[in-house]
Amino acid sequence: MKLADKVYKVARKIPKGKVTTYDSIAKYLKTRAYRAVGQIMKRNPYAPKVPCHRVIKSDGSISGFSGFDPKNIKKKIALLIKEGVIVKNGKVSTEFIVRVQDFI
DNA sequence: CGCTTGACACCGT
DNA sequence: AACGGTGCCAAGC
């Protein structure tokens, strides 16, 4: 069982209208590989099943899948907003950030 | 099997 | 408040 599998398993349970962070997932899995989590999400072979857009940085900013393509940023943010998440200045309001242990 | 690469986090300045 | 350097660990090559 690779870390990747565990990550996907957890990530797919993120409730709509909420987001979590890379380090939160890492902590929950008893590992400090929060960086690896990022790469795992990037690969994301389970595209629709794992809502990788609901995983953000600990400071609430959205990165990666959107960070490289400015056009994609707005699209993902719009998607999150559509789900009920409030995003201002490219950052998600902390009240929508949930620790993994809270929604599992 | 070892080296490089990050969708990161945590200081210190 | 913003920027940069440092540390961590799994995946890929």
Tab-separated table of C-alpha atoms (C1' of nucleotides) in Angstrom:
chain	number	residue	atom	x	y	z
A	1	MET	CA	0.000	0.000	0.000
A	2	LYS	CA	1.680	3.131	-1.196
A	3	LEU	CA	1.197	6.486	0.337
A	4	ALA	CA	-0.477	7.506	-2.897
A	5	ASP	CA	-3.274	4.998	-2.412
A	6	LYS	CA	-3.946	6.197	1.101
A	7	VAL	CA	-3.940	9.776	-0.053
A	8	TYR	CA	-6.487	9.119	-2.760
A	9	LYS	CA	-8.595	7.134	-0.378
A	10	VAL	CA	-8.776	10.064	1.987
A	11	ALA	CA	-8.972	12.802	-0.618
A	12	ARG	CA	-12.056	11.324	-2.245
A	13	LYS	CA	-13.912	11.770	1.028
A	14	ILE	CA	-13.506	15.506	1.134
A	15	PRO	CA	-17.029	16.890	1.418
A	16	LYS	CA	-18.373	19.304	-1.166
A	17	GLY	CA	-18.138	22.897	-0.085
A	18	LYS	CA	-15.090	22.223	2.042
A	19	VAL	CA	-11.366	22.055	1.407
A	20	THR	CA	-8.408	20.591	3.208
A	21	THR	CA	-4.673	21.037	3.145
A	22	TYR	CA	-1.708	18.968	2.072
A	23	ASP	CA	-0.175	18.888	5.507
A	24	SER	CA	-3.493	17.931	7.048
A	25	ILE	CA	-3.627	14.843	4.879
A	26	ALA	CA	-0.010	14.043	5.584
A	27	LYS	CA	-0.539	14.374	9.330
A	28	TYR	CA	-3.578	12.142	9.204
A	29	LEU	CA	-1.556	9.480	7.413
A	30	LYS	CA	1.127	9.747	10.088
A	31	THR	CA	3.709	10.995	7.664
A	32	ARG	CA	5.560	14.200	7.043
A	33	ALA	CA	5.573	13.807	3.302
A	34	TYR	CA	3.282	16.712	2.617
A	35	ARG	CA	5.387	17.464	-0.412
A	36	ALA	CA	4.840	14.019	-1.791
A	37	VAL	CA	1.111	14.559	-1.339
A	38	GLY	CA	1.328	17.414	-3.784
A	39	GLN	CA	2.912	15.269	-6.440
A	40	ILE	CA	0.409	12.525	-5.825
A	41	MET	CA	-2.446	14.923	-6.415
A	42	LYS	CA	-0.774	16.204	-9.522
A	43	ARG	CA	-0.650	12.714	-10.972
A	44	ASN	CA	-4.140	11.906	-9.798
A	45	PRO	CA	-5.036	8.904	-11.962
A	46	TYR	CA	-8.457	8.866	-10.280
A	47	ALA	CA	-9.397	12.171	-11.840
A	48	PRO	CA	-13.117	12.676	-11.077
A	49	LYS	CA	-13.192	10.429	-8.031
A	50	VAL	CA	-10.565	12.446	-6.234
A	51	PRO	CA	-11.466	16.135	-5.973
A	52	CYS	CA	-7.899	17.402	-6.032
A	53	HIS	CA	-9.110	20.968	-6.403
A	54	ARG	CA	-10.295	20.780	-2.810
A	55	VAL	CA	-6.765	20.293	-1.556
A	56	ILE	CA	-4.880	23.518	-0.966
A	57	LYS	CA	-1.891	24.926	0.846
A	58	SER	CA	-1.911	25.451	4.582
A	59	ASP	CA	-2.130	29.209	4.146
A	60	GLY	CA	-5.337	28.803	2.200
A	61	SER	CA	-3.981	29.687	-1.207
A	62	ILE	CA	-4.722	27.594	-4.259
A	63	SER	CA	-1.770	26.234	-6.154
A	64	GLY	CA	-0.478	23.724	-8.611
A	65	PHE	CA	-3.045	22.569	-11.069
A	66	SER	CA	-4.050	26.161	-11.333
A	67	GLY	CA	-0.809	27.884	-10.478
A	68	PHE	CA	0.802	27.092	-13.768
A	69	ASP	CA	-2.112	28.042	-15.931
A	70	PRO	CA	-3.653	31.398	-14.966
A	71	LYS	CA	-6.775	30.636	-16.941
A	72	ASN	CA	-7.263	27.443	-15.037
A	73	ILE	CA	-7.035	29.246	-11.711
A	74	LYS	CA	-10.207	31.195	-12.280
A	75	LYS	CA	-11.949	28.092	-13.475
A	76	LYS	CA	-11.037	26.086	-10.394
A	77	ILE	CA	-11.839	28.954	-8.089
A	78	ALA	CA	-15.166	29.338	-9.798
A	79	LEU	CA	-15.779	25.653	-9.275
A	80	LEU	CA	-15.011	25.919	-5.576
A	81	ILE	CA	-17.227	28.953	-5.217
A	82	LYS	CA	-19.942	27.051	-6.982
A	83	GLU	CA	-19.572	24.390	-4.325
A	84	GLY	CA	-20.062	27.005	-1.664
A	85	VAL	CA	-16.495	27.871	-0.774
A	86	ILE	CA	-15.628	31.503	-0.425
A	87	VAL	CA	-12.426	32.521	-2.150
A	88	LYS	CA	-10.981	35.981	-1.905
A	89	ASN	CA	-7.734	37.180	-3.434
A	90	GLY	CA	-6.917	33.686	-4.590
A	91	LYS	CA	-7.147	32.381	-1.057
A	92	VAL	CA	-9.824	30.256	0.546
A	93	SER	CA	-11.464	31.563	3.705
A	94	THR	CA	-9.998	29.581	6.598
A	95	GLU	CA	-13.459	28.659	7.835
A	96	PHE	CA	-13.838	26.337	4.870
A	97	ILE	CA	-10.579	24.588	5.527
A	98	VAL	CA	-11.264	21.349	7.347
A	99	ARG	CA	-8.762	19.009	8.916
A	100	VAL	CA	-8.922	15.499	7.547
A	101	GLN	CA	-9.643	13.996	10.928
A	102	ASP	CA	-12.765	16.120	11.101
A	103	PHE	CA	-14.499	14.850	7.976
A	104	ILE	CA	-13.298	11.276	8.008
B	1	DC	C1'	20.086	1.788	-6.229
B	2	DG	C1'	21.139	6.674	-6.031
B	3	DC	C1'	20.128	11.368	-7.603
B	4	DT	C1'	16.701	14.831	-8.723
B	5	DT	C1'	12.332	16.753	-8.362
B	6	DG	C1'	8.421	18.896	-6.358
B	7	DA	C1'	0.349	20.879	-6.496
B	8	DC	C1'	4.604	22.198	0.554
B	9	DA	C1'	5.619	24.012	5.426
B	10	DC	C1'	8.255	26.648	8.621
B	11	DC	C1'	11.255	29.836	10.165
B	12	DG	C1'	14.229	34.194	9.899
B	13	DT	C1'	15.005	38.620	7.830
C	1	DA	C1'	3.285	41.719	5.163
C	2	DA	C1'	6.259	39.786	1.728
C	3	DC	C1'	10.456	37.179	0.295
C	4	DG	C1'	13.893	33.850	0.547
C	5	DG	C1'	16.479	30.011	2.471
C	6	DT	C1'	16.146	25.360	4.652
C	7	DG	C1'	14.163	20.913	5.775
C	8	DC	C1'	11.258	16.732	4.792
C	9	DC	C1'	9.800	12.423	2.198
C	10	DA	C1'	7.913	9.745	-1.444
C	11	DA	C1'	7.993	9.118	-6.593
C	12	DG	C1'	10.262	9.023	-10.921
C	13	DC	C1'	14.008	8.256	-13.859
